[in-house]
CSV table of C-alpha atoms in Angstrom, one decimal:
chain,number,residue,atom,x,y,z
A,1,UNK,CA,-15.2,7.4,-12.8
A,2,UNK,CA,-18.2,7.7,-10.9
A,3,UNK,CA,-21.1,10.4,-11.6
A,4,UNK,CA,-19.8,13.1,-8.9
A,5,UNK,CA,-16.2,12.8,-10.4
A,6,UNK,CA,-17.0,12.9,-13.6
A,7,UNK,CA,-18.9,16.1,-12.3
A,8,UNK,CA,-15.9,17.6,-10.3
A,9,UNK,CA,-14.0,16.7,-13.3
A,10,UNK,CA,-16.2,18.9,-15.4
A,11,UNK,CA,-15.8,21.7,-13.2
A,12,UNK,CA,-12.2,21.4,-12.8
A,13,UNK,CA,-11.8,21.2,-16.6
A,14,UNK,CA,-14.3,24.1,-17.2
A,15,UNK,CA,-12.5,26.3,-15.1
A,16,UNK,CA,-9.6,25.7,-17.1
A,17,UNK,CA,-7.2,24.0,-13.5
A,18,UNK,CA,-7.1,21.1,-15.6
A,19,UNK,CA,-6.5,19.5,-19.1
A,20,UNK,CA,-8.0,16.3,-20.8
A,21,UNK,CA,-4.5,14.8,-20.6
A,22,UNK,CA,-3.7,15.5,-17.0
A,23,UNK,CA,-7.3,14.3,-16.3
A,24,UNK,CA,-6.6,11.1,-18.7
A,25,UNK,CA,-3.2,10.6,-16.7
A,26,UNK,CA,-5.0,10.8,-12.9
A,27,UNK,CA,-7.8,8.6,-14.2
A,28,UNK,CA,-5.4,6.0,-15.1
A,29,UNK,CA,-3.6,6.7,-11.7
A,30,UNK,CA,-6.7,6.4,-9.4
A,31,UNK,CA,-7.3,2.9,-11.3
A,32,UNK,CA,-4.0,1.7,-10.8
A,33,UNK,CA,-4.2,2.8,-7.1
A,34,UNK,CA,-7.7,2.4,-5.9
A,35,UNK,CA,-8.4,6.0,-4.9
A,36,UNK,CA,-10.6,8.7,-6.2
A,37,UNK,CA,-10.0,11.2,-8.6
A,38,UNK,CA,-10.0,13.9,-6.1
A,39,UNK,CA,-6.9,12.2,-4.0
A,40,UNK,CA,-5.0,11.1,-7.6
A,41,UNK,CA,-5.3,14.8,-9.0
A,42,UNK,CA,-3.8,16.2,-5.4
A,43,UNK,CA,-1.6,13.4,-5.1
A,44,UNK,CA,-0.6,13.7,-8.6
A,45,UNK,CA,-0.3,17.5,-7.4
A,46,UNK,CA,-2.4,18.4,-10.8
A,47,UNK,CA,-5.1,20.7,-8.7
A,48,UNK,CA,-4.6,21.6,-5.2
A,49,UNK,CA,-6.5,20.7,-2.0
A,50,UNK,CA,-8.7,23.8,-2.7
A,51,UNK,CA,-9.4,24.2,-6.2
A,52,UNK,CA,-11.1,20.4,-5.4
A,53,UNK,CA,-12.9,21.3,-2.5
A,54,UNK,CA,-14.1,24.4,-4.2
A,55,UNK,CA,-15.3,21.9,-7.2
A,56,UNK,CA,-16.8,19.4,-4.7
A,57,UNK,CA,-19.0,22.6,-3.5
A,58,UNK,CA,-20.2,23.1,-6.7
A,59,UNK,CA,-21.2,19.7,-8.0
A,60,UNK,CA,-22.6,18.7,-4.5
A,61,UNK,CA,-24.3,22.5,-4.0
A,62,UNK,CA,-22.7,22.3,-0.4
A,63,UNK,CA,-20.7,25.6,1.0
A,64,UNK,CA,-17.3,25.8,1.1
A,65,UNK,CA,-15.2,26.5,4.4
A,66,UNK,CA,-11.5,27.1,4.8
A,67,UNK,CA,-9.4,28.8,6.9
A,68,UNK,CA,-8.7,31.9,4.5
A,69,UNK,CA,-13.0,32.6,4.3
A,70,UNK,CA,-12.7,32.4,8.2
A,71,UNK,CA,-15.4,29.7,8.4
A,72,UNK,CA,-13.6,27.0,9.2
A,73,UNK,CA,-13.1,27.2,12.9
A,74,UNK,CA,-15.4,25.6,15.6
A,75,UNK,CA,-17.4,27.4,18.1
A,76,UNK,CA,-16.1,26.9,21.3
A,77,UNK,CA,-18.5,27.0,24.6
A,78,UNK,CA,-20.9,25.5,22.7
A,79,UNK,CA,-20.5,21.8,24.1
A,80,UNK,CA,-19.5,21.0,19.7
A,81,UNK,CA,-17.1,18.1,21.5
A,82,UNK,CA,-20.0,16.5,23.2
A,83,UNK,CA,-21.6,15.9,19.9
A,84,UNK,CA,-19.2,14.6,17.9
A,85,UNK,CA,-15.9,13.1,20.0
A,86,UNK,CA,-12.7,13.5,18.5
A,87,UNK,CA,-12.2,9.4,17.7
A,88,UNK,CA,-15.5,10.2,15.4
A,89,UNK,CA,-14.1,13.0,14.2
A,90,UNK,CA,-11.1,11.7,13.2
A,91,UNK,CA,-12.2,8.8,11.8
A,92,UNK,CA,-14.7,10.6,9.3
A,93,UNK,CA,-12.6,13.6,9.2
A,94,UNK,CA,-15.3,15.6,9.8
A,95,UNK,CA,-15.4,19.1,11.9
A,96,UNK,CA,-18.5,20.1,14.3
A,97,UNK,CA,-18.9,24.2,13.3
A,98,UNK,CA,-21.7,25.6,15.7
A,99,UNK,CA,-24.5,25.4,16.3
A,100,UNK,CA,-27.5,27.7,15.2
A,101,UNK,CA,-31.5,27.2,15.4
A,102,UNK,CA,-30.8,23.5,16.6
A,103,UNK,CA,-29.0,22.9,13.8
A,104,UNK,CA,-25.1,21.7,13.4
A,105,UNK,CA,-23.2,23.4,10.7
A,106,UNK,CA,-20.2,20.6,10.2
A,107,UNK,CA,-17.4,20.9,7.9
A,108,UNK,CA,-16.0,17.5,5.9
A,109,UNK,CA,-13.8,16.6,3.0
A,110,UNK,CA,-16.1,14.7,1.2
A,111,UNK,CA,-19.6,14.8,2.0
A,112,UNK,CA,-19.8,11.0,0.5
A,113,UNK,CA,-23.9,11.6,-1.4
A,114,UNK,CA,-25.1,12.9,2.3
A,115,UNK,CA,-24.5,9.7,4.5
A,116,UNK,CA,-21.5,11.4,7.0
A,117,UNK,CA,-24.7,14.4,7.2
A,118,UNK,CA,-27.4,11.5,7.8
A,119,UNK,CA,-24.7,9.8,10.2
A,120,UNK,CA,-24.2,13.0,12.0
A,121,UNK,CA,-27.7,13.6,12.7
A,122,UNK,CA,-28.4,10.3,13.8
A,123,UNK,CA,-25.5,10.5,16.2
A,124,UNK,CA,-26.1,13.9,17.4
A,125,UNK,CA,-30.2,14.2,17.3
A,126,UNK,CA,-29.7,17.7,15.5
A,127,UNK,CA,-30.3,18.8,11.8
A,128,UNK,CA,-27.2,19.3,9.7
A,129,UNK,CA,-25.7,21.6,7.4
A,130,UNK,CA,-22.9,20.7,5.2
A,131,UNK,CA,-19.7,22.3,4.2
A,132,UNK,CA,-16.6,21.1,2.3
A,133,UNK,CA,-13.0,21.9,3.1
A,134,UNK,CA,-9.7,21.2,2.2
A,135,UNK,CA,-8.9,17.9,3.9
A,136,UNK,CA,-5.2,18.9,5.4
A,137,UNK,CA,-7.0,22.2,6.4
A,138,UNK,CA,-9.5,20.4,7.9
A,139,UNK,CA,-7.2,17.5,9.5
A,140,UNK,CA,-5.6,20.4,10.9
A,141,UNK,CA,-8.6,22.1,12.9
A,142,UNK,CA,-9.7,19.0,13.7
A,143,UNK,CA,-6.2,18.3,15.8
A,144,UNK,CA,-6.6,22.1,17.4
A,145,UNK,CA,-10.2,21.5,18.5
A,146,UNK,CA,-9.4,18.2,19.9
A,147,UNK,CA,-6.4,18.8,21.7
């Protein structure tokens, strides 16, 4: 395991969503499967979308968004699309917010040690703020902004 899931892991297991044997088991699935231990434990359906997201926050001290705290869901009339095109979008699974004080709030599944940030702002010219969301929630806005 690498240093931020070993971290998630710790937060997951503090928090009492998951035991040292169900942790043992996904390691040994992520392994076996080339993944990370976020997609084995919700492939594995050990922790859910959320409860990893919501543990990403934490170890990466980046907000969360979802659809149930009503902040993820992009901004429209604020030319978001122009910024970030869908094929990007899609590709980094990544969600333009709005826009505030020149700055883009963005939601993503994995904020990856702040490159998709640093690659946002060198496409788009703006500052950027983080957030992490559940990836099929986040799929799934992506697809309704897009459309």
């Amino acid at each position: 395991m690498n240093e931020s899931e070993k971290a998630v892991a710790e937060v997951l297991l503090k928090a009492r969503a998951l035991t040292k044997e169900q942790l043992d088991s996904a390691v040994r699935f992520k392994n076996q499967n080339g993944m990370s231990l976020e997609d084995a434990l919700v492939r594995l359906r050990m922790v859910g979308e959320d409860a990893v997201a919501q543990a990403l926050s934490k170890v990466c001290g980046i907000p969360f968004a979802s659809r149930a705290n009503k902040i993820l869901s992009a901004e429209k009339g604020q030319g978001l699309e122009s910024l970030i095109d869908g094929v990007f979008a899609r590709d980094n699974c990544v969600l333009p917010l709005y826009l505030e004080d020149g700055r883009l709030h963005a939601a993503m599944a994995a904020p990856q040690g702040g490159v998709l940030g640093t690659a946002l702002a060198l496409k788009t010219g703006k500052a950027v703020a983080c957030f992490v969301a559940p990836v099929s929630e986040l799929v799934e806005a992506i697809e309704e902004f897009y459309r």
